[in-house]
Amino acid sequence: SQQGEEDPQALSIQEGENATMNCSYKTSINNLQWYRQNSGRGLVHLILIRSNEREKHSGRLRVTLDTSKKSSSLLITASRAADTASYFCATGVPTKAAGNKLTFGGGTRVLVKP
Amino acid sequence: DTGVSQNPRHKITKRGQNVTFRCDPISEHNRLYWYRQTLGQGPEFLTYFQNEAQLEKSRLLSDRFSAERPKGSFSTLEIQRTEQGDSAMYLCASSKAALNTDTQYFGPGTRLTVL
């Protein structure tokens, strides 16, 4: 079973527009990570936000975390055609046995049209 | 380039055959993870190593699956008597243990097709 659920499942926007996607999760977490995956390829780490953080920025990316609502959002500003990919949130609950086993959502498929 | 490499990138096999995949993590990373991803889904955790010790296995990892990391560096994942349901992308990730900030870096994956 998957801990996180992304919303929407798919998103189509024009180049230059902003893209926002949300992630909800069920259990307490220590951190939440966002990854990007181009078709048929491995995952690229985008950003990690700790449970005691509320907002984090990295270039054109902005991530928020609301632990009271068990939700996170990823905003991509000024989107480019190269941002076309699937985006996944993953929650990590570090334990001695499991390291930082990640539980992924189903992903949001983003299409940026030139 | 994350530095994690996986071989082969693609594997096509017939049902009932055994297959083995290899993962080379980033050199200073002591943690190594295997995940499986089916089409249209997010990755699912299979197993985890800290150095050479396999510390956790998912229930997804049936007795036909075995993973090793003999010297705490590269890892292999073997599937015996493959079934069509094993068709998926097998992803390896590595990280350096750090309290609360265990960022995992993924390899390109091995896509397995069982005919």
Coordinates of C-alpha atoms in Angstrom, one line a residue:
Chain A
S1 CA 0.0 0.0 0.0
Q2 CA 1.2 3.5 -0.6
Q3 CA 1.4 6.1 2.1
G4 CA 1.1 9.2 0.0
E5 CA -1.4 10.2 -2.6
E6 CA -0.7 12.9 -5.1
D7 CA -3.3 15.2 -6.5
P8 CA -3.9 15.8 -9.3
Q9 CA -2.9 12.5 -11.0
A10 CA -2.2 14.5 -14.2
L11 CA -1.6 18.1 -15.0
S12 CA -1.3 19.8 -18.4
I13 CA 0.0 23.4 -18.6
Q14 CA 1.5 25.9 -21.0
E15 CA 5.2 26.8 -20.8
G16 CA 5.7 29.7 -18.4
E17 CA 2.7 28.8 -16.2
N18 CA 3.1 27.6 -12.6
A19 CA 2.4 23.9 -11.7
T20 CA 1.1 23.0 -8.3
M21 CA 0.7 19.4 -7.0
N22 CA -0.3 18.2 -3.6
C23 CA 0.6 15.1 -1.5
S24 CA -1.3 13.7 1.4
Y25 CA 0.0 11.1 3.8
K26 CA -1.3 9.0 6.6
T27 CA 1.2 8.5 9.4
S28 CA 3.7 10.6 11.3
I29 CA 6.8 11.3 9.4
N30 CA 10.3 12.6 10.0
N31 CA 10.8 14.0 6.5
L32 CA 9.1 14.2 3.1
Q33 CA 11.0 14.2 -0.2
W34 CA 9.9 15.1 -3.7
Y35 CA 11.4 13.3 -6.7
R36 CA 11.1 13.7 -10.5
Q37 CA 11.0 10.8 -13.0
N38 CA 11.3 11.2 -16.7
S39 CA 9.6 8.5 -18.7
G40 CA 11.3 5.1 -18.2
R41 CA 14.1 6.5 -16.2
G42 CA 15.3 6.6 -12.6
L43 CA 14.2 9.1 -10.0
V44 CA 15.9 12.4 -9.5
H45 CA 15.9 13.9 -6.0
L46 CA 14.4 17.4 -5.9
I47 CA 14.0 18.5 -2.3
L48 CA 13.8 17.2 1.2
I49 CA 11.8 18.9 3.9
R50 CA 12.0 17.9 7.5
S51 CA 8.9 17.6 9.7
N52 CA 9.9 20.7 11.7
E53 CA 10.1 22.8 8.5
R54 CA 7.1 24.5 6.9
E55 CA 8.5 25.8 3.6
K56 CA 11.6 25.2 1.5
H57 CA 12.9 26.6 -1.8
S58 CA 15.2 25.3 -4.4
G59 CA 15.5 27.3 -7.6
R60 CA 12.1 27.4 -9.2
L61 CA 10.7 24.8 -6.7
R62 CA 8.8 25.7 -3.6
V63 CA 7.7 23.0 -1.2
T64 CA 5.4 23.4 1.8
L65 CA 4.6 21.0 4.6
D66 CA 1.7 21.0 6.9
T67 CA 2.1 18.2 9.4
S68 CA -1.3 19.0 11.1
K69 CA -3.0 18.3 7.8
K70 CA -0.5 15.6 6.8
S71 CA 0.0 17.3 3.5
S72 CA 2.6 18.8 1.3
S73 CA 2.7 20.8 -1.9
L74 CA 5.2 21.2 -4.7
L75 CA 5.1 24.4 -6.8
I76 CA 7.1 24.7 -10.0
T77 CA 7.2 28.3 -11.1
A78 CA 7.7 29.5 -14.7
S79 CA 7.5 25.9 -16.1
R80 CA 9.5 24.8 -19.0
A81 CA 9.0 22.0 -21.5
A82 CA 11.9 20.1 -19.8
D83 CA 9.8 20.0 -16.6
T84 CA 7.6 17.4 -18.3
A85 CA 7.9 14.4 -16.0
S86 CA 6.2 12.5 -13.2
Y87 CA 6.6 13.9 -9.8
F88 CA 6.4 11.8 -6.6
C89 CA 6.3 12.6 -3.0
A90 CA 7.9 10.1 -0.6
T91 CA 7.7 10.0 3.1
G92 CA 10.5 8.7 5.3
V93 CA 10.2 7.4 8.8
P94 CA 13.7 6.5 9.9
T95 CA 14.0 3.4 12.1
K96 CA 17.0 1.6 13.2
A97 CA 16.0 -1.5 11.1
A98 CA 14.8 0.2 8.0
G99 CA 17.1 3.1 7.6
N100 CA 14.9 5.7 5.9
K101 CA 12.6 3.5 4.0
L102 CA 10.6 5.7 1.6
T103 CA 6.9 5.2 0.9
F104 CA 5.9 6.8 -2.4
G105 CA 2.6 8.1 -3.7
G106 CA 1.3 7.3 -7.1
G107 CA 2.7 10.4 -8.7
T108 CA 1.5 13.4 -10.7
R109 CA 2.2 13.3 -14.4
V110 CA 3.0 16.8 -15.6
L111 CA 2.9 17.9 -19.2
V112 CA 4.3 21.3 -20.1
K113 CA 3.3 22.3 -23.6
P114 CA 5.6 24.6 -25.5
Chain B
D1 CA 24.3 12.1 -12.8
T2 CA 23.5 10.6 -9.4
G3 CA 26.5 8.2 -9.4
V4 CA 24.4 5.1 -8.8
S5 CA 24.7 2.6 -11.6
Q6 CA 22.6 -0.4 -12.4
N7 CA 23.2 -3.2 -14.8
P8 CA 21.7 -4.4 -17.0
R9 CA 19.4 -1.6 -18.0
H10 CA 17.0 -3.9 -19.7
K11 CA 16.4 -7.6 -19.3
I12 CA 14.0 -9.8 -21.2
T13 CA 13.6 -13.4 -20.0
K14 CA 11.3 -16.3 -20.3
R15 CA 9.1 -17.4 -17.4
G16 CA 10.8 -19.8 -15.1
Q17 CA 14.3 -18.4 -15.8
N18 CA 16.6 -16.9 -13.1
V19 CA 17.8 -13.3 -13.4
T20 CA 20.3 -11.3 -11.5
F21 CA 20.7 -7.5 -11.3
R22 CA 23.6 -5.5 -10.0
C23 CA 23.7 -2.1 -8.3
D24 CA 26.8 0.0 -7.7
P25 CA 26.0 2.7 -5.1
I26 CA 27.8 6.0 -4.6
S27 CA 31.1 5.0 -3.1
E28 CA 30.9 6.6 0.3
H29 CA 27.3 5.6 0.9
N30 CA 26.7 2.9 3.5
R31 CA 23.0 2.5 2.9
L32 CA 21.5 0.7 -0.1
Y33 CA 17.9 0.2 -1.0
W34 CA 16.0 -1.8 -3.6
Y35 CA 12.6 -0.7 -4.9
R36 CA 10.2 -2.1 -7.5
Q37 CA 8.1 0.1 -9.7
T38 CA 5.3 -1.1 -12.0
L39 CA 3.8 1.0 -14.8
G40 CA 1.9 4.0 -13.6
Q41 CA 2.7 3.5 -10.0
G42 CA 5.2 4.9 -7.5
P43 CA 8.2 2.7 -6.4
E44 CA 7.6 0.2 -3.6
F45 CA 10.3 -0.7 -1.0
L46 CA 11.8 -4.2 -1.3
T47 CA 14.8 -4.4 1.0
Y48 CA 17.5 -2.3 2.7
F49 CA 21.2 -2.8 3.6
Q50 CA 23.3 -1.0 6.0
N51 CA 26.9 -1.9 4.9
E52 CA 26.7 -5.6 4.3
A53 CA 23.8 -6.3 6.7
Q54 CA 20.4 -6.8 5.2
L55 CA 18.2 -5.1 7.9
E56 CA 14.7 -5.2 6.4
K57 CA 12.8 -7.0 3.8
S58 CA 9.3 -6.2 2.5
R59 CA 6.6 -8.7 2.3
L60 CA 6.8 -8.1 -1.4
L61 CA 10.1 -10.0 -1.4
S62 CA 8.9 -13.5 -1.8
D63 CA 11.3 -16.5 -1.2
R64 CA 12.1 -16.4 -5.0
F65 CA 13.9 -13.1 -4.4
S66 CA 17.3 -12.8 -2.7
A67 CA 19.5 -9.8 -2.3
E68 CA 23.1 -9.6 -1.2
R69 CA 25.7 -6.9 -0.5
P70 CA 28.7 -9.1 0.3
K71 CA 31.4 -6.5 0.9
G72 CA 29.2 -3.5 1.8
S73 CA 29.7 -2.0 -1.7
F74 CA 27.8 -3.3 -4.7
S75 CA 24.6 -5.3 -4.3
T76 CA 22.9 -8.0 -6.4
L77 CA 19.2 -8.8 -6.6
E78 CA 18.3 -12.3 -7.9
I79 CA 14.9 -13.5 -8.9
Q80 CA 14.5 -17.2 -9.3
R81 CA 11.8 -18.9 -11.4
T82 CA 10.6 -15.6 -12.8
E83 CA 6.9 -15.1 -13.3
Q84 CA 5.1 -12.6 -15.5
G85 CA 4.1 -10.6 -12.5
D86 CA 7.8 -9.9 -11.8
S87 CA 7.8 -7.6 -14.8
A88 CA 8.7 -4.2 -13.5
M89 CA 11.4 -1.6 -13.1
Y90 CA 13.8 -2.5 -10.3
L91 CA 15.4 0.6 -8.8
C92 CA 18.4 0.8 -6.5
A93 CA 19.1 3.8 -4.3
S94 CA 21.9 4.6 -1.9
S95 CA 22.4 7.1 0.9
K96 CA 24.8 8.2 3.6
A97 CA 23.3 7.6 7.0
A98 CA 22.4 11.0 8.6
L99 CA 19.9 11.7 11.3
N100 CA 16.7 12.9 9.8
T101 CA 18.2 13.8 6.4
D102 CA 18.7 10.5 4.6
T103 CA 18.5 11.7 1.0
Q104 CA 18.4 8.7 -1.3
Y105 CA 20.0 8.8 -4.8
F106 CA 18.5 6.5 -7.3
G107 CA 20.1 4.7 -10.2
P108 CA 18.5 4.5 -13.7
G109 CA 16.8 1.2 -12.9
T110 CA 16.7 -2.2 -14.6
R111 CA 13.6 -2.9 -16.6
L112 CA 12.6 -6.6 -16.4
T113 CA 10.2 -8.1 -18.9
V114 CA 9.1 -11.7 -18.3
L115 CA 7.6 -13.3 -21.3

